[in-house]
PDB file of C-alpha atoms in Angstrom:
ATOM      1  CA  MET A 268     160.636  13.199  77.655  1.00 36.00           C
ATOM      2  CA  LYS A 269     157.194  11.651  78.116  1.00 37.00           C
ATOM      3  CA  LYS A 270     157.092   7.853  78.013  1.00 37.00           C
ATOM      4  CA  GLU A 271     154.544   6.230  75.728  1.00 37.00           C
ATOM      5  CA  ASN A 272     152.371   3.515  77.149  1.00 40.00           C
ATOM      6  CA  VAL A 273     153.028   0.485  75.011  1.00 34.00           C
ATOM      7  CA  LYS A 274     150.517  -2.307  75.401  1.00 35.00           C
ATOM      8  CA  GLN A 275     152.425  -5.508  75.912  1.00 34.00           C
ATOM      9  CA  LYS A 276     151.141  -8.590  74.160  1.00 37.00           C
ATOM     10  CA  VAL A 277     150.492 -11.344  76.656  1.00 35.00           C
ATOM     11  CA  PRO A 278     152.392 -14.450  75.580  1.00 42.00           C
ATOM     12  CA  LYS A 279     150.485 -17.676  75.012  1.00 67.00           C
ATOM     13  CA  SER A 280     151.081 -20.557  77.363  1.00 86.00           C
ATOM     14  CA  ARG A 281     153.172 -23.420  76.012  1.00 91.00           C
ATOM     15  CA  LYS A 282     150.063 -25.604  75.795  1.00 91.00           C
ATOM     16  CA  GLU A 283     148.282 -22.953  73.729  1.00 90.00           C
ATOM     17  CA  GLU A 284     151.308 -22.717  71.430  1.00 94.00           C
ATOM     18  CA  ILE A 285     151.209 -26.476  70.937  1.00 95.00           C
ATOM     19  CA  ILE A 286     147.485 -26.447  70.219  1.00 94.00           C
ATOM     20  CA  HIS A 287     147.706 -23.620  67.679  1.00 93.00           C
ATOM     21  CA  ALA A 288     150.752 -25.207  66.020  1.00 95.00           C
ATOM     22  CA  THR A 289     148.870 -28.502  65.710  1.00 95.00           C
ATOM     23  CA  LEU A 290     145.852 -26.759  64.212  1.00 94.00           C
ATOM     24  CA  THR A 291     148.017 -24.955  61.644  1.00 94.00           C
ATOM     25  CA  LEU A 292     149.780 -28.188  60.691  1.00 95.00           C
ATOM     26  CA  ALA A 293     146.468 -30.051  60.429  1.00 93.00           C
ATOM     27  CA  ALA A 294     145.114 -27.353  58.099  1.00 92.00           C
ATOM     28  CA  GLU A 295     148.258 -27.666  55.940  1.00 93.00           C
ATOM     29  CA  LYS A 296     148.725 -31.435  55.870  1.00 91.00           C
ATOM     30  CA  GLY A 297     145.569 -33.061  57.180  1.00 89.00           C
ATOM     31  CA  LEU A 298     145.133 -34.179  60.774  1.00 89.00           C
ATOM     32  CA  GLY A 299     146.127 -37.782  60.108  1.00 87.00           C
ATOM     33  CA  ALA A 300     149.468 -36.724  58.635  1.00 91.00           C
ATOM     34  CA  VAL A 301     150.585 -34.632  61.623  1.00 94.00           C
ATOM     35  CA  SER A 302     153.162 -36.278  63.886  1.00 95.00           C
ATOM     36  CA  MET A 303     154.340 -35.389  67.374  1.00 96.00           C
ATOM     37  CA  GLN A 304     157.790 -34.626  65.915  1.00 96.00           C
ATOM     38  CA  GLN A 305     156.297 -32.158  63.420  1.00 96.00           C
ATOM     39  CA  ILE A 306     154.381 -30.446  66.221  1.00 96.00           C
ATOM     40  CA  ALA A 307     157.515 -30.189  68.358  1.00 97.00           C
ATOM     41  CA  ASP A 308     159.495 -28.773  65.424  1.00 96.00           C
ATOM     42  CA  ARG A 309     156.793 -26.192  64.658  1.00 96.00           C
ATOM     43  CA  VAL A 310     156.694 -25.005  68.279  1.00 95.00           C
ATOM     44  CA  GLY A 311     160.504 -25.051  68.545  1.00 95.00           C
ATOM     45  CA  ILE A 312     160.827 -27.571  71.349  1.00 95.00           C
ATOM     46  CA  THR A 313     162.120 -31.123  71.615  1.00 95.00           C
ATOM     47  CA  LYS A 314     159.814 -34.087  71.208  1.00 95.00           C
ATOM     48  CA  ALA A 315     160.568 -35.054  74.821  1.00 96.00           C
ATOM     49  CA  SER A 316     159.470 -31.601  75.967  1.00 95.00           C
ATOM     50  CA  LEU A 317     156.251 -31.941  73.967  1.00 96.00           C
ATOM     51  CA  TYR A 318     155.480 -35.182  75.812  1.00 96.00           C
ATOM     52  CA  ASN A 319     155.789 -33.295  79.095  1.00 95.00           C
ATOM     53  CA  HIS A 320     152.661 -31.363  78.054  1.00 95.00           C
ATOM     54  CA  PHE A 321     150.666 -33.964  76.114  1.00 95.00           C
ATOM     55  CA  SER A 322     150.990 -37.741  76.072  1.00 94.00           C
ATOM     56  CA  SER A 323     149.696 -38.154  72.513  1.00 93.00           C
ATOM     57  CA  ARG A 324     148.354 -36.366  69.466  1.00 91.00           C
ATOM     58  CA  ASP A 325     144.857 -37.552  70.442  1.00 90.00           C
ATOM     59  CA  GLN A 326     145.218 -35.702  73.738  1.00 93.00           C
ATOM     60  CA  ILE A 327     146.283 -32.533  71.895  1.00 94.00           C
ATOM     61  CA  VAL A 328     143.242 -32.707  69.595  1.00 91.00           C
ATOM     62  CA  ASP A 329     140.951 -33.320  72.572  1.00 91.00           C
ATOM     63  CA  ALA A 330     142.391 -30.303  74.415  1.00 92.00           C
ATOM     64  CA  MET A 331     142.199 -28.260  71.207  1.00 92.00           C
ATOM     65  CA  TYR A 332     138.449 -28.808  70.986  1.00 90.00           C
ATOM     66  CA  GLU A 333     137.835 -27.798  74.606  1.00 89.00           C
ATOM     67  CA  ILE A 334     140.182 -24.785  74.652  1.00 89.00           C
ATOM     68  CA  LEU A 335     139.161 -23.331  71.285  1.00 89.00           C
ATOM     69  CA  ARG A 336     135.465 -23.794  72.070  1.00 86.00           C
ATOM     70  CA  GLU A 337     135.752 -22.013  75.405  1.00 85.00           C
ATOM     71  CA  ALA A 338     137.915 -19.236  73.902  1.00 84.00           C
ATOM     72  CA  SER A 339     135.424 -18.587  71.093  1.00 83.00           C
ATOM     73  CA  LYS A 340     132.529 -18.459  73.593  1.00 79.00           C
ATOM     74  CA  LYS A 341     134.483 -15.961  75.675  1.00 80.00           C
ATOM     75  CA  ASN A 342     135.365 -13.851  72.617  1.00 75.00           C
ATOM     76  CA  ILE A 343     131.707 -13.266  71.741  1.00 70.00           C
ATOM     77  CA  GLY A 344     130.486 -13.046  75.336  1.00 67.00           C
ATOM     78  CA  ILE A 345     128.604 -16.333  75.596  1.00 63.00           C
ATOM     79  CA  SER A 346     128.143 -17.533  79.162  1.00 62.00           C
ATOM     80  CA  GLU A 347     125.638 -19.834  80.816  1.00 65.00           C
ATOM     81  CA  PHE A 348     122.123 -19.019  79.643  1.00 65.00           C
ATOM     82  CA  ASP A 349     119.781 -17.285  82.066  1.00 75.00           C
ATOM     83  CA  TYR A 350     116.634 -19.113  80.973  1.00 78.00           C
ATOM     84  CA  ASP A 351     114.282 -16.732  82.809  1.00 81.00           C
ATOM     85  CA  LYS A 352     115.766 -13.771  80.952  1.00 82.00           C
ATOM     86  CA  LEU A 353     116.000 -15.655  77.647  1.00 84.00           C
ATOM     87  CA  ILE A 354     112.453 -16.990  77.643  1.00 90.00           C
ATOM     88  CA  SER A 355     110.185 -14.685  79.662  1.00 86.00           C
ATOM     89  CA  GLY A 356     107.706 -12.736  77.547  1.00 87.00           C
ATOM     90  CA  ARG A 357     109.152 -13.948  74.251  1.00 89.00           C
ATOM     91  CA  ALA A 358     107.851 -16.063  71.392  1.00 92.00           C
ATOM     92  CA  LEU A 359     109.412 -19.439  70.603  1.00 94.00           C
ATOM     93  CA  SER A 360     110.842 -18.151  67.311  1.00 94.00           C
ATOM     94  CA  GLU A 361     112.614 -15.254  69.043  1.00 94.00           C
ATOM     95  CA  VAL A 362     114.206 -17.553  71.594  1.00 94.00           C
ATOM     96  CA  LEU A 363     115.378 -20.090  69.024  1.00 95.00           C
ATOM     97  CA  LYS A 364     116.777 -17.436  66.680  1.00 95.00           C
ATOM     98  CA  ASP A 365     118.726 -15.841  69.531  1.00 92.00           C
ATOM     99  CA  VAL A 366     120.180 -19.176  70.622  1.00 91.00           C
ATOM    100  CA  ILE A 367     121.200 -20.137  67.084  1.00 94.00           C
ATOM    101  CA  SER A 368     122.676 -16.687  66.494  1.00 91.00           C
ATOM    102  CA  SER A 369     124.894 -17.153  69.562  1.00 88.00           C
ATOM    103  CA  TYR A 370     125.923 -20.644  68.450  1.00 89.00           C
ATOM    104  CA  ARG A 371     126.671 -19.432  64.935  1.00 89.00           C
ATOM    105  CA  GLY A 372     128.823 -16.659  66.402  1.00 87.00           C
ATOM    106  CA  MET A 373     130.805 -19.199  68.401  1.00 87.00           C
ATOM    107  CA  ILE A 374     131.574 -21.488  65.474  1.00 85.00           C
ATOM    108  CA  SER A 375     132.386 -18.485  63.244  1.00 85.00           C
ATOM    109  CA  ASP A 376     135.353 -17.518  65.432  1.00 86.00           C
ATOM    110  CA  PRO A 377     138.372 -17.763  63.038  1.00 88.00           C
ATOM    111  CA  GLN A 378     140.260 -20.403  65.047  1.00 88.00           C
ATOM    112  CA  MET A 379     137.116 -22.437  65.721  1.00 89.00           C
ATOM    113  CA  LYS A 380     136.124 -22.167  62.059  1.00 87.00           C
ATOM    114  CA  LEU A 381     139.516 -23.493  60.971  1.00 90.00           C
ATOM    115  CA  PHE A 382     139.292 -26.294  63.533  1.00 91.00           C
ATOM    116  CA  TYR A 383     135.870 -27.403  62.283  1.00 88.00           C
ATOM    117  CA  ALA A 384     137.023 -27.209  58.657  1.00 87.00           C
ATOM    118  CA  VAL A 385     139.850 -29.624  59.488  1.00 90.00           C
ATOM    119  CA  ILE A 386     137.639 -31.947  61.538  1.00 90.00           C
ATOM    120  CA  MET A 387     134.779 -32.049  59.024  1.00 86.00           C
ATOM    121  CA  SER A 388     137.120 -32.754  56.113  1.00 85.00           C
ATOM    122  CA  GLU A 389     138.519 -35.826  57.880  1.00 88.00           C
ATOM    123  CA  ARG A 390     135.651 -37.254  59.895  1.00 87.00           C
ATOM    124  CA  SER A 391     134.996 -40.071  57.405  1.00 88.00           C
ATOM    125  CA  ILE A 392     138.611 -41.302  57.457  1.00 88.00           C
ATOM    126  CA  ASN A 393     139.898 -40.302  60.883  1.00 87.00           C
ATOM    127  CA  SER A 394     138.423 -41.602  64.146  1.00 89.00           C
ATOM    128  CA  GLU A 395     139.778 -38.616  66.125  1.00 87.00           C
ATOM    129  CA  ALA A 396     137.848 -36.228  63.881  1.00 89.00           C
ATOM    130  CA  ALA A 397     134.712 -38.373  64.022  1.00 92.00           C
ATOM    131  CA  GLU A 398     134.844 -38.463  67.833  1.00 92.00           C
ATOM    132  CA  ILE A 399     135.005 -34.653  67.983  1.00 91.00           C
ATOM    133  CA  MET A 400     131.989 -34.322  65.685  1.00 91.00           C
ATOM    134  CA  VAL A 401     130.039 -36.869  67.742  1.00 93.00           C
ATOM    135  CA  ARG A 402     130.862 -34.954  70.938  1.00 92.00           C
ATOM    136  CA  GLU A 403     129.821 -31.610  69.424  1.00 91.00           C
ATOM    137  CA  THR A 404     126.551 -33.070  68.113  1.00 93.00           C
ATOM    138  CA  LYS A 405     125.759 -34.641  71.489  1.00 94.00           C
ATOM    139  CA  THR A 406     126.538 -31.326  73.214  1.00 92.00           C
ATOM    140  CA  MET A 407     124.162 -29.514  70.845  1.00 93.00           C
ATOM    141  CA  ILE A 408     121.390 -32.076  71.380  1.00 96.00           C
ATOM    142  CA  GLY A 409     121.824 -31.976  75.162  1.00 95.00           C
ATOM    143  CA  ALA A 410     121.716 -28.179  75.297  1.00 92.00           C
ATOM    144  CA  THR A 411     118.595 -28.135  73.091  1.00 95.00           C
ATOM    145  CA  LYS A 412     116.834 -30.615  75.394  1.00 96.00           C
ATOM    146  CA  VAL A 413     117.536 -28.395  78.411  1.00 94.00           C
ATOM    147  CA  LEU A 414     116.195 -25.372  76.509  1.00 94.00           C
ATOM    148  CA  PHE A 415     113.054 -27.190  75.350  1.00 95.00           C
ATOM    149  CA  TYR A 416     112.207 -28.389  78.858  1.00 95.00           C
ATOM    150  CA  ALA A 417     112.655 -24.811  80.090  1.00 93.00           C
ATOM    151  CA  LEU A 418     110.385 -23.521  77.301  1.00 94.00           C
ATOM    152  CA  GLN A 419     107.741 -26.071  78.233  1.00 93.00           C
ATOM    153  CA  ALA A 420     108.014 -25.286  81.945  1.00 92.00           C
ATOM    154  CA  LYS A 421     107.496 -21.586  81.156  1.00 91.00           C
ATOM    155  CA  GLY A 422     104.392 -22.379  79.099  1.00 91.00           C
ATOM    156  CA  VAL A 423     105.875 -21.000  75.860  1.00 92.00           C
ATOM    157  CA  VAL A 424     105.172 -24.228  73.974  1.00 93.00           C
ATOM    158  CA  GLU A 425     103.768 -27.702  74.626  1.00 92.00           C
ATOM    159  CA  PHE A 426     105.825 -30.592  73.278  1.00 93.00           C
ATOM    160  CA  GLU A 427     104.295 -34.069  73.222  1.00 93.00           C
ATOM    161  CA  ASN A 428     107.839 -35.442  73.285  1.00 95.00           C
ATOM    162  CA  PRO A 429     110.412 -32.749  74.210  1.00 95.00           C
ATOM    163  CA  ASP A 430     113.370 -35.093  73.723  1.00 97.00           C
ATOM    164  CA  ALA A 431     112.319 -36.032  70.189  1.00 97.00           C
ATOM    165  CA  ALA A 432     111.545 -32.397  69.325  1.00 96.00           C
ATOM    166  CA  ALA A 433     114.956 -31.299  70.645  1.00 96.00           C
ATOM    167  CA  PHE A 434     116.732 -34.025  68.681  1.00 97.00           C
ATOM    168  CA  SER A 435     114.883 -33.107  65.488  1.00 96.00           C
ATOM    169  CA  PHE A 436     115.605 -29.380  65.894  1.00 97.00           C
ATOM    170  CA  ALA A 437     119.278 -29.839  66.795  1.00 96.00           C
ATOM    171  CA  MET A 438     119.919 -32.173  63.863  1.00 96.00           C
ATOM    172  CA  GLY A 439     118.118 -29.818  61.481  1.00 96.00           C
ATOM    173  CA  VAL A 440     120.280 -26.900  62.646  1.00 96.00           C
ATOM    174  CA  HIS A 441     123.386 -29.081  62.439  1.00 93.00           C
ATOM    175  CA  SER A 442     122.592 -30.067  58.833  1.00 94.00           C
ATOM    176  CA  ILE A 443     121.915 -26.486  57.730  1.00 94.00           C
ATOM    177  CA  LEU A 444     125.173 -25.236  59.274  1.00 91.00           C
ATOM    178  CA  ASN A 445     127.095 -28.016  57.529  1.00 88.00           C
ATOM    179  CA  TYR A 446     125.428 -27.182  54.217  1.00 91.00           C
ATOM    180  CA  GLU A 447     126.266 -23.490  54.635  1.00 89.00           C
ATOM    181  CA  MET A 448     129.915 -24.403  55.245  1.00 84.00           C
ATOM    182  CA  ASP A 449     129.932 -26.570  52.111  1.00 87.00           C
ATOM    183  CA  LEU A 450     128.469 -23.720  50.067  1.00 90.00           C
ATOM    184  CA  MET A 451     131.160 -21.334  51.325  1.00 84.00           C
ATOM    185  CA  GLN A 452     133.837 -23.903  50.504  1.00 81.00           C
ATOM    186  CA  VAL A 453     132.759 -23.944  46.847  1.00 90.00           C
ATOM    187  CA  GLY A 454     132.309 -20.169  46.706  1.00 90.00           C
ATOM    188  CA  GLU A 455     128.506 -20.099  46.740  1.00 91.00           C
ATOM    189  CA  LYS A 456     126.049 -18.233  48.940  1.00 87.00           C
ATOM    190  CA  PRO A 457     122.693 -19.514  50.201  1.00 83.00           C
ATOM    191  CA  GLU A 458     119.857 -18.254  48.019  1.00 79.00           C
ATOM    192  CA  LYS A 459     117.698 -17.515  51.073  1.00 86.00           C
ATOM    193  CA  ASP A 460     117.715 -17.496  54.862  1.00 92.00           C
ATOM    194  CA  MET A 461     117.604 -21.269  55.248  1.00 94.00           C
ATOM    195  CA  MET A 462     118.031 -21.185  59.020  1.00 95.00           C
ATOM    196  CA  GLY A 463     115.348 -18.535  59.516  1.00 95.00           C
ATOM    197  CA  ASP A 464     112.915 -20.447  57.293  1.00 96.00           C
ATOM    198  CA  TYR A 465     113.633 -23.676  59.179  1.00 96.00           C
ATOM    199  CA  ILE A 466     113.015 -22.054  62.568  1.00 96.00           C
ATOM    200  CA  ASP A 467     109.808 -20.389  61.351  1.00 96.00           C
ATOM    201  CA  GLU A 468     108.474 -23.710  60.015  1.00 96.00           C
ATOM    202  CA  PHE A 469     109.469 -25.523  63.211  1.00 95.00           C
ATOM    203  CA  CYS A 470     107.601 -22.925  65.260  1.00 94.00           C
ATOM    204  CA  ARG A 471     104.556 -23.142  62.970  1.00 93.00           C
ATOM    205  CA  ILE A 472     104.385 -26.903  63.559  1.00 92.00           C
ATOM    206  CA  TYR A 473     104.722 -26.576  67.337  1.00 89.00           C
ATOM    207  CA  GLY A 474     102.543 -23.485  67.616  1.00 79.00           C
ATOM    208  CA  GLY A 475     105.264 -21.113  68.805  1.00 60.00           C
TER     209      GLY A 475
END
């Protein structure tokens, strides 16, 4: 009798189990209400065993941000940008729309989306959540600065102050993404392509 090839599911590591259990609990109860004992119970291990992997809930949340972010990038095929390939022979608007499309894909990953929903709902009352949002915003600003200097070096656009332009663009994108998430939360859809309109107007101002 011919054997069927059954694809075995690769088990998660214990740390991944802990991270996903913490995320699920945070979505159910709120991040501030989740205890180390609750996490241990959800995973099915002792509290002492949990401390062998993470020294605190803060450390779990910190690892959660890094691991989920990297996993979502991998899932949609985002790697380090090849700026020559990204920029050469292309208009500023094309480059910016491609970059934002990739970023939107990353934060739309189901686990990452759930993580951000938890973090954004608690950032005004929970310092852990606020720290994650600050780190993500700084990462976005830093990446935009690198891109804008590359665009200027390639002669695609001339910024009088690349740092200020990058900050303005990153914060505009950040605000639009937050607004889109709020609209989805209340069951509404954007009336128009807000992000596309923003990028087009940005490029009009800077002559891209």
